[in-house]
XYZ file of N, CA and C in Angstrom:
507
model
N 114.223 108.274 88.370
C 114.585 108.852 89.658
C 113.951 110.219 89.859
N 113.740 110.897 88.698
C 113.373 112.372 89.167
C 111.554 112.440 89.404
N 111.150 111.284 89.510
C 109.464 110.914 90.320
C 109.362 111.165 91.812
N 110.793 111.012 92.687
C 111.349 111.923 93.843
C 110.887 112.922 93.661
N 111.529 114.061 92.845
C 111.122 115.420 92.871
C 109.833 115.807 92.608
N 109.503 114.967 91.974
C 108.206 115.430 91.124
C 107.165 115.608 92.042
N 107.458 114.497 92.887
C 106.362 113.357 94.438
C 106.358 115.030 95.220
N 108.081 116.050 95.601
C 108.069 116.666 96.636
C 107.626 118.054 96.120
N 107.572 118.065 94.198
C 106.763 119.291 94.077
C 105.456 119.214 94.560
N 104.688 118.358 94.352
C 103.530 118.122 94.099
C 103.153 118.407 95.764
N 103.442 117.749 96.848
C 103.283 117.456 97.697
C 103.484 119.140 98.618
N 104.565 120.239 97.877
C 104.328 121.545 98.225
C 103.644 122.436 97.366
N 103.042 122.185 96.309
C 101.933 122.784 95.564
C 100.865 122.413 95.995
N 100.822 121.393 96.796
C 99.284 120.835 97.729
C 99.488 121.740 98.753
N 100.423 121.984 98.988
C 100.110 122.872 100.385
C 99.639 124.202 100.303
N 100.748 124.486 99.196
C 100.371 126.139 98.886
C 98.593 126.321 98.090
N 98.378 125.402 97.793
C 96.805 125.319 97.180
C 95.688 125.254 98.660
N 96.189 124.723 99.435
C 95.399 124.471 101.009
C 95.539 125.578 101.432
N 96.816 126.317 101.427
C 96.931 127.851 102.071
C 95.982 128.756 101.264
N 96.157 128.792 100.213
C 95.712 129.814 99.570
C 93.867 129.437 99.226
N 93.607 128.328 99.458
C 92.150 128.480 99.195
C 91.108 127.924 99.640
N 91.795 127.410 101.296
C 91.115 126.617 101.859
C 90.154 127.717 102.626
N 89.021 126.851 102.738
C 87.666 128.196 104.032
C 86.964 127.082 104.334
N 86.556 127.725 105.385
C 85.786 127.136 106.297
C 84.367 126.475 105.510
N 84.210 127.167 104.505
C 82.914 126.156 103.382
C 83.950 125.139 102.678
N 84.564 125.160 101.985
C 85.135 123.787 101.275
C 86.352 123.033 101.870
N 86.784 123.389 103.238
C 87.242 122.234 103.781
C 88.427 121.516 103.339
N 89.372 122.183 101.980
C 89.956 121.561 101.170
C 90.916 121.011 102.299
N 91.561 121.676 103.156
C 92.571 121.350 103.914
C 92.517 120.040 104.456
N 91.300 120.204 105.263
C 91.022 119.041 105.707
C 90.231 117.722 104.826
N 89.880 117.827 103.582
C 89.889 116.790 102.181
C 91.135 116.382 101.916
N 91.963 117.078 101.821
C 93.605 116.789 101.350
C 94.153 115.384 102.292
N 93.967 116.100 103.849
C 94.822 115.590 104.528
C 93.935 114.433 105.046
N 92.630 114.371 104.993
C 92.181 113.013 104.714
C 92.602 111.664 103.658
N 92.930 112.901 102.375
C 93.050 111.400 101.417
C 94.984 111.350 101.566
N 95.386 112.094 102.371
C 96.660 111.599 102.161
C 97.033 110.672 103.427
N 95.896 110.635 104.381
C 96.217 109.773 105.880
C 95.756 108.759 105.472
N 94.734 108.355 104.791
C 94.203 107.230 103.999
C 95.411 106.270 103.365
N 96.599 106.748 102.724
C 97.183 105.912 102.252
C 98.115 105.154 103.314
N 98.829 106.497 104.439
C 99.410 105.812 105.257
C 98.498 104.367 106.197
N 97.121 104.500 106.392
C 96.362 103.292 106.338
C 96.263 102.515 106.362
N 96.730 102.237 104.314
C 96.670 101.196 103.620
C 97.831 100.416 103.764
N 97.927 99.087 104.030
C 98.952 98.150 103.619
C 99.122 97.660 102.395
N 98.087 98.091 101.681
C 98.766 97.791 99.873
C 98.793 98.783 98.936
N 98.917 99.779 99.662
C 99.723 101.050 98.834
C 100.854 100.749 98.919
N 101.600 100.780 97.963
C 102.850 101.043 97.165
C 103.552 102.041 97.448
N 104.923 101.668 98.138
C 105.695 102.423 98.717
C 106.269 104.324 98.279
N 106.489 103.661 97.106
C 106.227 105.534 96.267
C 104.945 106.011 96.904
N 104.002 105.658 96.867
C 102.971 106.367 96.969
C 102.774 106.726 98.141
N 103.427 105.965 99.176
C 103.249 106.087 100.762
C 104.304 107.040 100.832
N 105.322 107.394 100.229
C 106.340 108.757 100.299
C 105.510 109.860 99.690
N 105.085 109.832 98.900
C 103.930 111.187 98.760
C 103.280 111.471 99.785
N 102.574 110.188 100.102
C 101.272 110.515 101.147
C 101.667 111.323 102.186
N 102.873 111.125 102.820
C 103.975 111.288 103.870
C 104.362 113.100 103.680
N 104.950 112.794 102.564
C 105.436 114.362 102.080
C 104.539 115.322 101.936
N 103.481 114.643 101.381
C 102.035 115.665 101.415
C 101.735 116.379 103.019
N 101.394 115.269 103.856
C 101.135 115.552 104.898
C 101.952 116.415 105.709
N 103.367 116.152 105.576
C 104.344 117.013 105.825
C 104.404 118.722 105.977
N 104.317 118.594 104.727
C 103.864 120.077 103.944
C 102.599 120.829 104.460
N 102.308 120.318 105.644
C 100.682 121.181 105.923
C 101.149 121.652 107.106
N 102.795 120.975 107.694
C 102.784 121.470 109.498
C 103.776 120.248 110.595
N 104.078 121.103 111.517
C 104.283 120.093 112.270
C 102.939 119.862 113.147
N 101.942 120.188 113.030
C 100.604 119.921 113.891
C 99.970 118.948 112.895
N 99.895 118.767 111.765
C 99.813 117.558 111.083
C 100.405 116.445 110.983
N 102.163 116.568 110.813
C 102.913 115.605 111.147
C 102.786 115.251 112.841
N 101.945 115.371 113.761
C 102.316 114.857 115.019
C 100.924 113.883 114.930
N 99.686 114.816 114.409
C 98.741 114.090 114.626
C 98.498 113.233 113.667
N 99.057 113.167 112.542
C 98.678 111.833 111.256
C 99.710 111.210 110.949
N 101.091 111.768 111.501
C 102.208 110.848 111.018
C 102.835 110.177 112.339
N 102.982 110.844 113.257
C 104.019 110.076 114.493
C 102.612 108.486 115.030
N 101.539 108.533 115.073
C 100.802 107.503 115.498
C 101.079 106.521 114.297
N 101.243 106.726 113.276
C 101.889 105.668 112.008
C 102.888 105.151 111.991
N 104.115 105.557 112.654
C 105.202 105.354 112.926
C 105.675 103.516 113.003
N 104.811 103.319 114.062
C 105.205 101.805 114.446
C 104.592 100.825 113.278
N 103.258 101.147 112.348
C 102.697 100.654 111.667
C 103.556 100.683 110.370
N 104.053 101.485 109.736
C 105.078 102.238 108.563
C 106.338 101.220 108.794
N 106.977 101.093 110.009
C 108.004 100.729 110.744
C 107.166 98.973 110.369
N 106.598 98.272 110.770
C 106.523 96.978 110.283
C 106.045 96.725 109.455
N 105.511 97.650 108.372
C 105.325 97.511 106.987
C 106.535 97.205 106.111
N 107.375 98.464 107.151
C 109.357 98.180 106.244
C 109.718 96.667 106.078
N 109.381 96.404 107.595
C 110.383 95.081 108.221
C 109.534 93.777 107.431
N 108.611 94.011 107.067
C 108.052 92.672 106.174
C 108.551 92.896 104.883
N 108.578 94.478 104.119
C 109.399 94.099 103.329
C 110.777 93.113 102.862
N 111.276 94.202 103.674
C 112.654 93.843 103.978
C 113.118 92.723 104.086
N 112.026 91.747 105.127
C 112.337 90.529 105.383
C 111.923 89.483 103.799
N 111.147 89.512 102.959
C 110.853 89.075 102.125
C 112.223 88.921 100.772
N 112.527 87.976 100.474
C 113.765 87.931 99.318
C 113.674 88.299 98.133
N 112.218 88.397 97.477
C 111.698 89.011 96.103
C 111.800 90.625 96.333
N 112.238 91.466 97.320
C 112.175 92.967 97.072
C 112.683 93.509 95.865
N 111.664 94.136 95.179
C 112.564 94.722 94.074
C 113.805 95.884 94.397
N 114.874 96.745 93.571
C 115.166 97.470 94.028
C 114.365 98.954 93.811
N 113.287 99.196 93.268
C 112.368 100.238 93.268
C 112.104 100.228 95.149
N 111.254 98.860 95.324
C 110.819 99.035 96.727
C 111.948 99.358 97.528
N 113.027 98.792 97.350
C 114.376 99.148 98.916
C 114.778 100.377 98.051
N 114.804 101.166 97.341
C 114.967 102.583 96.923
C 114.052 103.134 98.007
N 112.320 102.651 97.898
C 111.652 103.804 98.174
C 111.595 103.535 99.815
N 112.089 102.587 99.985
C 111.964 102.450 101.454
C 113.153 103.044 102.268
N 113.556 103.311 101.350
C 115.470 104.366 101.735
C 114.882 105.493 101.841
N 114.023 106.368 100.609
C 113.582 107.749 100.859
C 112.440 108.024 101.819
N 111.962 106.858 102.234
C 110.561 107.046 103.369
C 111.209 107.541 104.382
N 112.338 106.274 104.778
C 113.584 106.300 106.055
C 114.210 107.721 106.274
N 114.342 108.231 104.885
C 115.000 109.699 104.783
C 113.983 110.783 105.446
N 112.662 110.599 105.041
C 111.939 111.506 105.097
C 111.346 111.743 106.332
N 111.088 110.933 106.841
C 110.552 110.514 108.166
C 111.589 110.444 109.200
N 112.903 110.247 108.822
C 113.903 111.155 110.370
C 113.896 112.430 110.008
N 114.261 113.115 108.777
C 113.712 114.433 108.735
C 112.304 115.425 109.023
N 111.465 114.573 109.001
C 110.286 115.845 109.331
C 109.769 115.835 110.370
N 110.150 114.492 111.217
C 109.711 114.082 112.282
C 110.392 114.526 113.885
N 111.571 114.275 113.373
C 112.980 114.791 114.620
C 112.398 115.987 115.052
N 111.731 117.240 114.228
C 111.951 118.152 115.181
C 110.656 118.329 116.070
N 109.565 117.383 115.429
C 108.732 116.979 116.161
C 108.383 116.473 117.452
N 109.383 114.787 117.522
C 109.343 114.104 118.473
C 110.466 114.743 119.810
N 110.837 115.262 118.745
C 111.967 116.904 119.841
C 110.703 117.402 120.810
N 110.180 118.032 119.869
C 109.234 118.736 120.983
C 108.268 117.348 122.229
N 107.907 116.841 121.334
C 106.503 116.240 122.052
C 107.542 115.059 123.117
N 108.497 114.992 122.932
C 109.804 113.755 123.612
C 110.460 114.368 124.647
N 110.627 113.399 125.873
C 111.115 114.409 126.993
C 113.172 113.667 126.708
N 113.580 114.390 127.068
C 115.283 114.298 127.144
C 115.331 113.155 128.372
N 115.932 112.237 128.642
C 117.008 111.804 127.877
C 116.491 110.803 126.845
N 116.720 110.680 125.334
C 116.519 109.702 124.611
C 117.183 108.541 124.331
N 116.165 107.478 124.791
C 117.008 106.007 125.114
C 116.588 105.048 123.496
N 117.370 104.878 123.239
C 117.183 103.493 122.396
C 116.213 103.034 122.027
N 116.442 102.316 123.305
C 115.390 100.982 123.143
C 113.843 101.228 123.539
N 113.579 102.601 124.019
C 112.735 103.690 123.887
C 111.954 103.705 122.730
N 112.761 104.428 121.692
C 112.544 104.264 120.074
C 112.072 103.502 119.619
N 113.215 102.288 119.906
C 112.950 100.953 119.232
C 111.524 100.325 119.359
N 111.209 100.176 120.319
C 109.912 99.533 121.305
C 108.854 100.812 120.566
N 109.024 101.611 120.602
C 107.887 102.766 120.210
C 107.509 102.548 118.852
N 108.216 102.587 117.926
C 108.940 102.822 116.404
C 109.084 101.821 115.832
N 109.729 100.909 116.451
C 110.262 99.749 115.452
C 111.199 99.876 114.772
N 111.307 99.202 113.482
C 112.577 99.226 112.477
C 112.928 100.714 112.565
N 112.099 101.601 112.681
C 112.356 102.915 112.449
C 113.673 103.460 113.427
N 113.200 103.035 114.194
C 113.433 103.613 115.971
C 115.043 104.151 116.082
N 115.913 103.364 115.257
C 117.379 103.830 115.654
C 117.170 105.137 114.702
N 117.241 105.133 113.226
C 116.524 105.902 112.521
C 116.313 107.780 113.338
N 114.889 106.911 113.659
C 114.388 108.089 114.703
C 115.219 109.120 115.735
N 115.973 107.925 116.539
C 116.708 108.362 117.520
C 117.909 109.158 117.121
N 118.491 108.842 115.988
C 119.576 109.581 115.577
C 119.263 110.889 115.731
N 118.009 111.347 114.652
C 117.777 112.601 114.320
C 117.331 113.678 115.515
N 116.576 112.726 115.964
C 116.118 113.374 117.411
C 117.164 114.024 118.078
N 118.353 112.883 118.291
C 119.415 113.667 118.791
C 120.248 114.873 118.420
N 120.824 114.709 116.869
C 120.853 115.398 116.451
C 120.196 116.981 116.375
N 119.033 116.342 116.160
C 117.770 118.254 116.125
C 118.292 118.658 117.680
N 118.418 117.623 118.784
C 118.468 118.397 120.052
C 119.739 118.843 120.454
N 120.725 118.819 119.814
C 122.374 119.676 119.698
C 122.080 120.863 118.877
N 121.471 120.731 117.887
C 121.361 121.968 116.962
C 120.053 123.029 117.207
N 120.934 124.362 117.652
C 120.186 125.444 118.220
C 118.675 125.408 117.443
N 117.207 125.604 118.344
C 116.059 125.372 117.664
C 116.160 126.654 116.627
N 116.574 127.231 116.383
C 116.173 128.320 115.686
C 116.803 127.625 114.088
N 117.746 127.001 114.373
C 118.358 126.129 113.056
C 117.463 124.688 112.675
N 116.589 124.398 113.344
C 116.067 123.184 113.387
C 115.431 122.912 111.893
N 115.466 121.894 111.365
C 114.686 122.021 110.166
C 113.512 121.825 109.873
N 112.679 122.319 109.362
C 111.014 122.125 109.460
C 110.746 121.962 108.134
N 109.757 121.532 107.716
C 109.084 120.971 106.210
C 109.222 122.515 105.538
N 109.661 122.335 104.343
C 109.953 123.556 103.386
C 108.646 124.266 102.986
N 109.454 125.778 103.388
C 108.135 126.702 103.139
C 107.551 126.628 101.976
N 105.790 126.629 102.008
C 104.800 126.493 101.179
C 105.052 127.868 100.281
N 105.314 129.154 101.073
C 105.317 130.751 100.078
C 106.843 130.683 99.140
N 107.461 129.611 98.895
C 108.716 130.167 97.953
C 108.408 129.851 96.544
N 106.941 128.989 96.634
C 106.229 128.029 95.103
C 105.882 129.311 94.625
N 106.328 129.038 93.218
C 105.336 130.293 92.430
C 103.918 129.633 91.739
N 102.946 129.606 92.275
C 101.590 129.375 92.066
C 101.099 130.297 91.100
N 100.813 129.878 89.442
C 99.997 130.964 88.358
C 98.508 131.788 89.734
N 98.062 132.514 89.555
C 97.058 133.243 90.261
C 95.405 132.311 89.283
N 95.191 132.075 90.299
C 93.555 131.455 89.652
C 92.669 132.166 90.281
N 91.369 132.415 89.906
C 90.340 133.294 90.355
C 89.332 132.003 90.571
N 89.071 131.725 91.843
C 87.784 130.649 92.175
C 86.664 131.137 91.323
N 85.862 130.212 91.091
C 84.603 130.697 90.003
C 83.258 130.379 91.370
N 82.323 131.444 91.272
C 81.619 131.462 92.008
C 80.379 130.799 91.489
């Protein structure tokens, strides 16, 4: 179980490594968030790995999560539902498909807050989203009762303590 944590260190030590050493010559930022949109992509990546990919991406922004994660949404969303529907699921996969579900009304709500006009309907979601969609809609609602200044956003990249490395020229 603690491959969770490990997935959400990793995934904010990627960020704080993009902050701290990305330039306009090496591009790392945008290398990162290439190979982590790549997995959302894939239909035979392995659900752990599609919660990294997710969390990674997370960790760079909500201007990342709108443009590489909310267009995935409906695709992610019937990736679930074939799981799901299948009778061999292990319980690793309906574990990790619980923490995707987790992760994705969390980083997303305060997103589709912004970019989503009020009133939020259902079957809105549903039709947009898919399996996701009630999911979705909860949080959405939720983020939009709770004052924006409380809203929750992907955890700050500056609280990591990063050893100091000196780039080699």
């Amino acid at each position: 179980d603690n491959h969770w944590a490990l997935r959400d260190f990793a995934a904010k030590l990627m960020a704080q490594i993009c902050k701290n050493f990305n330039t306009s010559t090496n591009n790392l930022q945008t290398r990162v968030t290439r190979l982590f949109s790549t997995a959302l992509q894939n239909d035979k990546v392995p659900l752990s790995s599609l919660y990294g990919a997710i969390e990674g991406l997370s960790e760079l922004g909500h201007e990342v999560i709108k443009v590489f994660i909310i267009p995935r949404l409906k695709f992610i969303s019937e990736r679930f539902l074939a799981n799901m529907q299948t009778t061999d699921i292990s319980n690793t996969e309906r574990n990790a498909a619980g923490h995707i579900r987790a992760l994705l009304a969390k980083v997303c709500a305060p997103v589709l807050k912004t970019i989503r006009t009020s009133p939020d309907v259902l079957e809105d979601y549903k039709r947009d989203f898919g399996y996701l969609g009630p999911a979705l809609h909860q949080s959405v609602m939720k983020a939009r009762q709770t004052p924006s200044s409380a809203t929750p956003t992907p955890s700050s990249v500056s609280s990591i303590s990063v050893p100091s490395v000196t780039p080699r020229s």
